[in-house]
């Protein structure tokens, strides 16, 4: 059994395309930079929009977003990998 982060050197890893829900969530996070989206009961909300809790946690699991616990309320923020995936259109 191979780990997910290991791959054969002769086969390049091709990124999977972004699905519409992920793309929309990343665009919302990109517009909310640098503040991010605050954690609320129904997900993450900010001036620029709303991200469902399932989408937000999926983005953090993929490394496209992170949760910043530095302020008074936890905030969902886009990472450099998320901005790159949004520019390229692939994860």
Coordinates of N, CA and C in Angstrom, one line a residue:
X1 N 0.8 -1.2 0.0 CA 0.0 0.0 0.0 C 0.9 1.2 0.0
X2 N 0.6 2.1 -0.9 CA 1.4 3.4 -1.0 C 0.7 4.5 -0.3
X3 N 1.5 5.4 0.2 CA 0.9 6.6 0.8 C 0.4 7.6 -0.3
X4 N -0.5 8.5 0.0 CA -1.0 9.4 -1.0 C 0.0 10.4 -1.5
X5 N 1.0 10.7 -0.6 CA 1.9 11.7 -1.0 C 3.1 11.1 -1.8
X6 N 3.2 9.8 -1.9 CA 4.2 9.2 -2.7 C 3.7 8.8 -4.1
X7 N 4.5 9.0 -5.1 CA 4.2 8.6 -6.4 C 5.5 8.2 -7.1
X8 N 5.2 7.5 -8.2 CA 6.4 7.0 -9.0 C 7.0 8.2 -9.7
X9 N 8.3 8.1 -9.8 CA 9.1 9.2 -10.5 C 8.8 9.2 -12.0
X10 N 8.5 8.1 -12.6 CA 8.3 8.1 -14.0 C 6.9 8.6 -14.4
X11 N 6.0 8.6 -13.5 CA 4.6 9.1 -13.8 C 4.4 10.5 -13.1
X12 N 4.3 11.6 -13.9 CA 4.0 12.8 -13.2 C 2.6 12.9 -12.7
X13 N 2.4 13.6 -11.6 CA 1.1 13.7 -10.9 C 0.4 14.8 -11.6
X14 N -0.8 14.5 -12.1 CA -1.7 15.5 -12.8 C -2.7 16.0 -11.8
X15 N -2.8 17.3 -11.6 CA -3.8 17.8 -10.6 C -5.2 17.6 -11.1
X16 N -6.1 17.3 -10.2 CA -7.6 17.2 -10.6 C -8.2 18.5 -10.7
X17 N -9.2 18.6 -11.7 CA -9.8 19.9 -11.8 C -10.7 20.3 -10.6
X18 N -10.9 21.6 -10.5 CA -11.7 22.1 -9.4 C -13.2 21.9 -9.7
X19 N -13.9 21.4 -8.7 CA -15.4 21.3 -8.9 C -16.0 22.7 -8.6
X20 N -17.2 22.9 -9.1 CA -17.8 24.2 -8.9 C -17.9 24.7 -7.5
X21 N -18.3 23.9 -6.5 CA -18.4 24.3 -5.1 C -17.1 24.7 -4.6
X22 N -16.0 24.0 -4.9 CA -14.7 24.3 -4.4 C -14.2 25.6 -5.0
X23 N -14.4 25.8 -6.3 CA -14.0 27.0 -7.0 C -14.8 28.2 -6.4
X24 N -16.1 28.1 -6.1 CA -16.8 29.2 -5.6 C -16.3 29.6 -4.2
X25 N -16.0 28.6 -3.4 CA -15.5 28.8 -2.0 C -14.1 29.5 -2.1
X26 N -13.3 29.0 -3.0 CA -12.0 29.7 -3.1 C -12.1 31.1 -3.6
X27 N -13.0 31.4 -4.5 CA -13.2 32.7 -5.0 C -13.7 33.6 -3.8
X28 N -14.6 33.1 -3.0 CA -15.1 33.9 -1.9 C -13.9 34.2 -0.9
X29 N -13.1 33.2 -0.7 CA -11.9 33.4 0.2 C -10.9 34.4 -0.4
X30 N -10.7 34.3 -1.7 CA -9.8 35.3 -2.3 C -10.3 36.7 -2.2
X31 N -11.6 36.9 -2.4 CA -12.2 38.2 -2.3 C -12.1 38.8 -0.8
X32 N -12.1 37.8 0.2 CA -12.1 38.3 1.6 C -10.7 38.5 2.1
X33 N -9.7 38.4 1.3 CA -8.3 38.6 1.8 C -8.1 40.0 2.2
X34 N -7.4 40.3 3.2 CA -6.6 39.5 4.1 C -7.4 39.1 5.4
X35 N -8.6 39.6 5.6 CA -9.3 39.3 6.8 C -9.8 37.8 6.9
X36 N -10.3 37.3 5.8 CA -10.8 35.9 5.8 C -12.3 35.9 6.2
X37 N -12.8 34.7 6.5 CA -14.2 34.6 6.9 C -14.3 34.1 8.3
X38 N -15.1 34.7 9.1 CA -15.3 34.4 10.5 C -16.1 33.1 10.7
X39 N -15.8 32.3 11.7 CA -16.5 31.1 12.0 C -17.8 31.5 12.6
X40 N -19.0 31.0 12.1 CA -20.3 31.2 12.7 C -20.9 29.8 12.8
X41 N -22.1 29.8 13.4 CA -22.8 28.5 13.6 C -23.0 27.7 12.3
X42 N -23.4 28.4 11.2 CA -23.7 27.7 9.9 C -22.5 27.7 9.0
X43 N -21.3 27.9 9.4 CA -20.2 27.8 8.5 C -19.2 28.9 8.7
X44 N -18.9 29.6 7.6 CA -18.0 30.7 7.7 C -18.6 31.9 6.9
X45 N -18.6 33.1 7.5 CA -19.3 34.2 6.9 C -18.4 35.5 7.0
X46 N -18.4 36.3 5.9 CA -17.7 37.5 5.9 C -18.5 38.5 5.1
X47 N -17.8 39.7 4.8 CA -18.5 40.7 4.0 C -18.7 40.2 2.5
X48 N -17.8 39.4 2.1 CA -17.8 38.9 0.7 C -18.7 37.7 0.4
X49 N -19.1 37.0 1.5 CA -20.0 35.9 1.2 C -20.0 34.9 2.3
X50 N -20.4 33.7 2.0 CA -20.6 32.6 3.0 C -20.0 31.3 2.4
X51 N -19.4 30.5 3.2 CA -18.9 29.2 2.8 C -19.4 28.2 3.8
X52 N -20.0 27.1 3.3 CA -20.6 26.0 4.1 C -19.5 25.4 5.0
X53 N -19.8 24.8 6.1 CA -18.8 24.2 7.0 C -18.2 23.0 6.3
X54 N -18.9 22.2 5.5 CA -18.3 21.1 4.8 C -17.3 21.5 3.8
X55 N -17.6 22.6 3.0 CA -16.7 23.1 2.0 C -15.4 23.7 2.7
X56 N -15.6 24.4 3.8 CA -14.5 25.0 4.5 C -13.5 23.9 5.0
X57 N -14.1 22.9 5.6 CA -13.3 21.8 6.2 C -12.6 21.0 5.1
X58 N -13.3 20.8 4.0 CA -12.7 20.1 2.8 C -11.5 20.9 2.3
X59 N -11.6 22.3 2.2 CA -10.5 23.1 1.8 C -9.3 23.0 2.7
X60 N -9.6 23.0 4.0 CA -8.5 22.9 4.9 C -7.8 21.5 4.9
X61 N -8.6 20.4 4.6 CA -8.0 19.1 4.5 C -7.2 19.0 3.3
X62 N -7.5 19.7 2.2 CA -6.7 19.7 1.0 C -5.5 20.6 1.0
X63 N -5.5 21.5 2.0 CA -4.4 22.4 2.1 C -4.6 23.7 1.4
X64 N -5.8 23.9 0.9 CA -6.1 25.1 0.1 C -6.5 26.3 1.0
X65 N -6.9 26.0 2.2 CA -7.3 27.1 3.2 C -6.8 26.6 4.6
X66 N -6.8 27.6 5.5 CA -6.4 27.3 6.9 C -7.3 28.0 7.8
X67 N -7.3 27.6 9.0 CA -8.1 28.3 10.1 C -7.2 29.0 11.0
X68 N -7.4 30.3 11.0 CA -6.5 31.2 11.8 C -7.2 31.4 13.2
X69 N -6.5 31.0 14.2 CA -7.1 31.2 15.6 C -6.5 32.4 16.3
X70 N -5.8 33.3 15.6 CA -5.1 34.4 16.2 C -6.0 35.4 16.8
X71 N -7.1 35.7 16.3 CA -8.0 36.8 16.8 C -9.0 36.3 17.8
X72 N -10.0 37.1 17.9 CA -11.1 36.8 18.8 C -12.0 35.7 18.3
X73 N -12.2 35.6 17.0 CA -13.0 34.5 16.4 C -12.1 33.8 15.4
X74 N -12.2 32.5 15.3 CA -11.5 31.8 14.3 C -11.9 32.2 12.9
X75 N -11.0 32.3 12.0 CA -11.2 32.7 10.6 C -10.7 31.8 9.6
X76 N -11.4 31.5 8.5 CA -11.0 30.7 7.4 C -10.2 31.6 6.4
X77 N -9.0 31.3 6.1 CA -8.2 32.1 5.2 C -7.6 31.2 4.1
X78 N -7.5 31.8 2.9 CA -6.9 31.1 1.8 C -5.4 31.0 1.9
X79 N -4.8 29.9 1.5 CA -3.4 29.7 1.5 C -2.8 30.0 0.1
X80 N -1.5 30.0 0.1 CA -0.8 30.2 -1.2 C -1.2 29.1 -2.2
X81 N -1.3 27.9 -1.7 CA -1.7 26.8 -2.6 C -3.1 27.0 -3.1
X82 N -4.0 27.5 -2.3 CA -5.3 27.8 -2.8 C -5.4 28.9 -3.8
X83 N -4.6 29.9 -3.7 CA -4.5 31.0 -4.7 C -3.9 30.4 -6.0
X84 N -2.9 29.6 -5.9 CA -2.3 29.0 -7.1 C -3.3 28.1 -7.8
X85 N -4.1 27.3 -7.0 CA -5.1 26.4 -7.6 C -6.2 27.2 -8.3
X86 N -6.5 28.3 -7.7 CA -7.5 29.2 -8.3 C -7.1 29.8 -9.6
X87 N -5.8 30.2 -9.7 CA -5.2 30.7 -10.9 C -5.1 29.7 -12.0
X88 N -4.7 28.5 -11.6 CA -4.5 27.5 -12.6 C -5.8 26.7 -13.0
X89 N -6.7 26.8 -12.1 CA -8.0 26.1 -12.3 C -7.9 24.6 -12.0
X90 N -6.9 24.2 -11.2 CA -6.8 22.8 -10.8 C -6.2 22.8 -9.4
X91 N -6.5 21.7 -8.7 CA -6.0 21.5 -7.4 C -4.7 20.7 -7.5

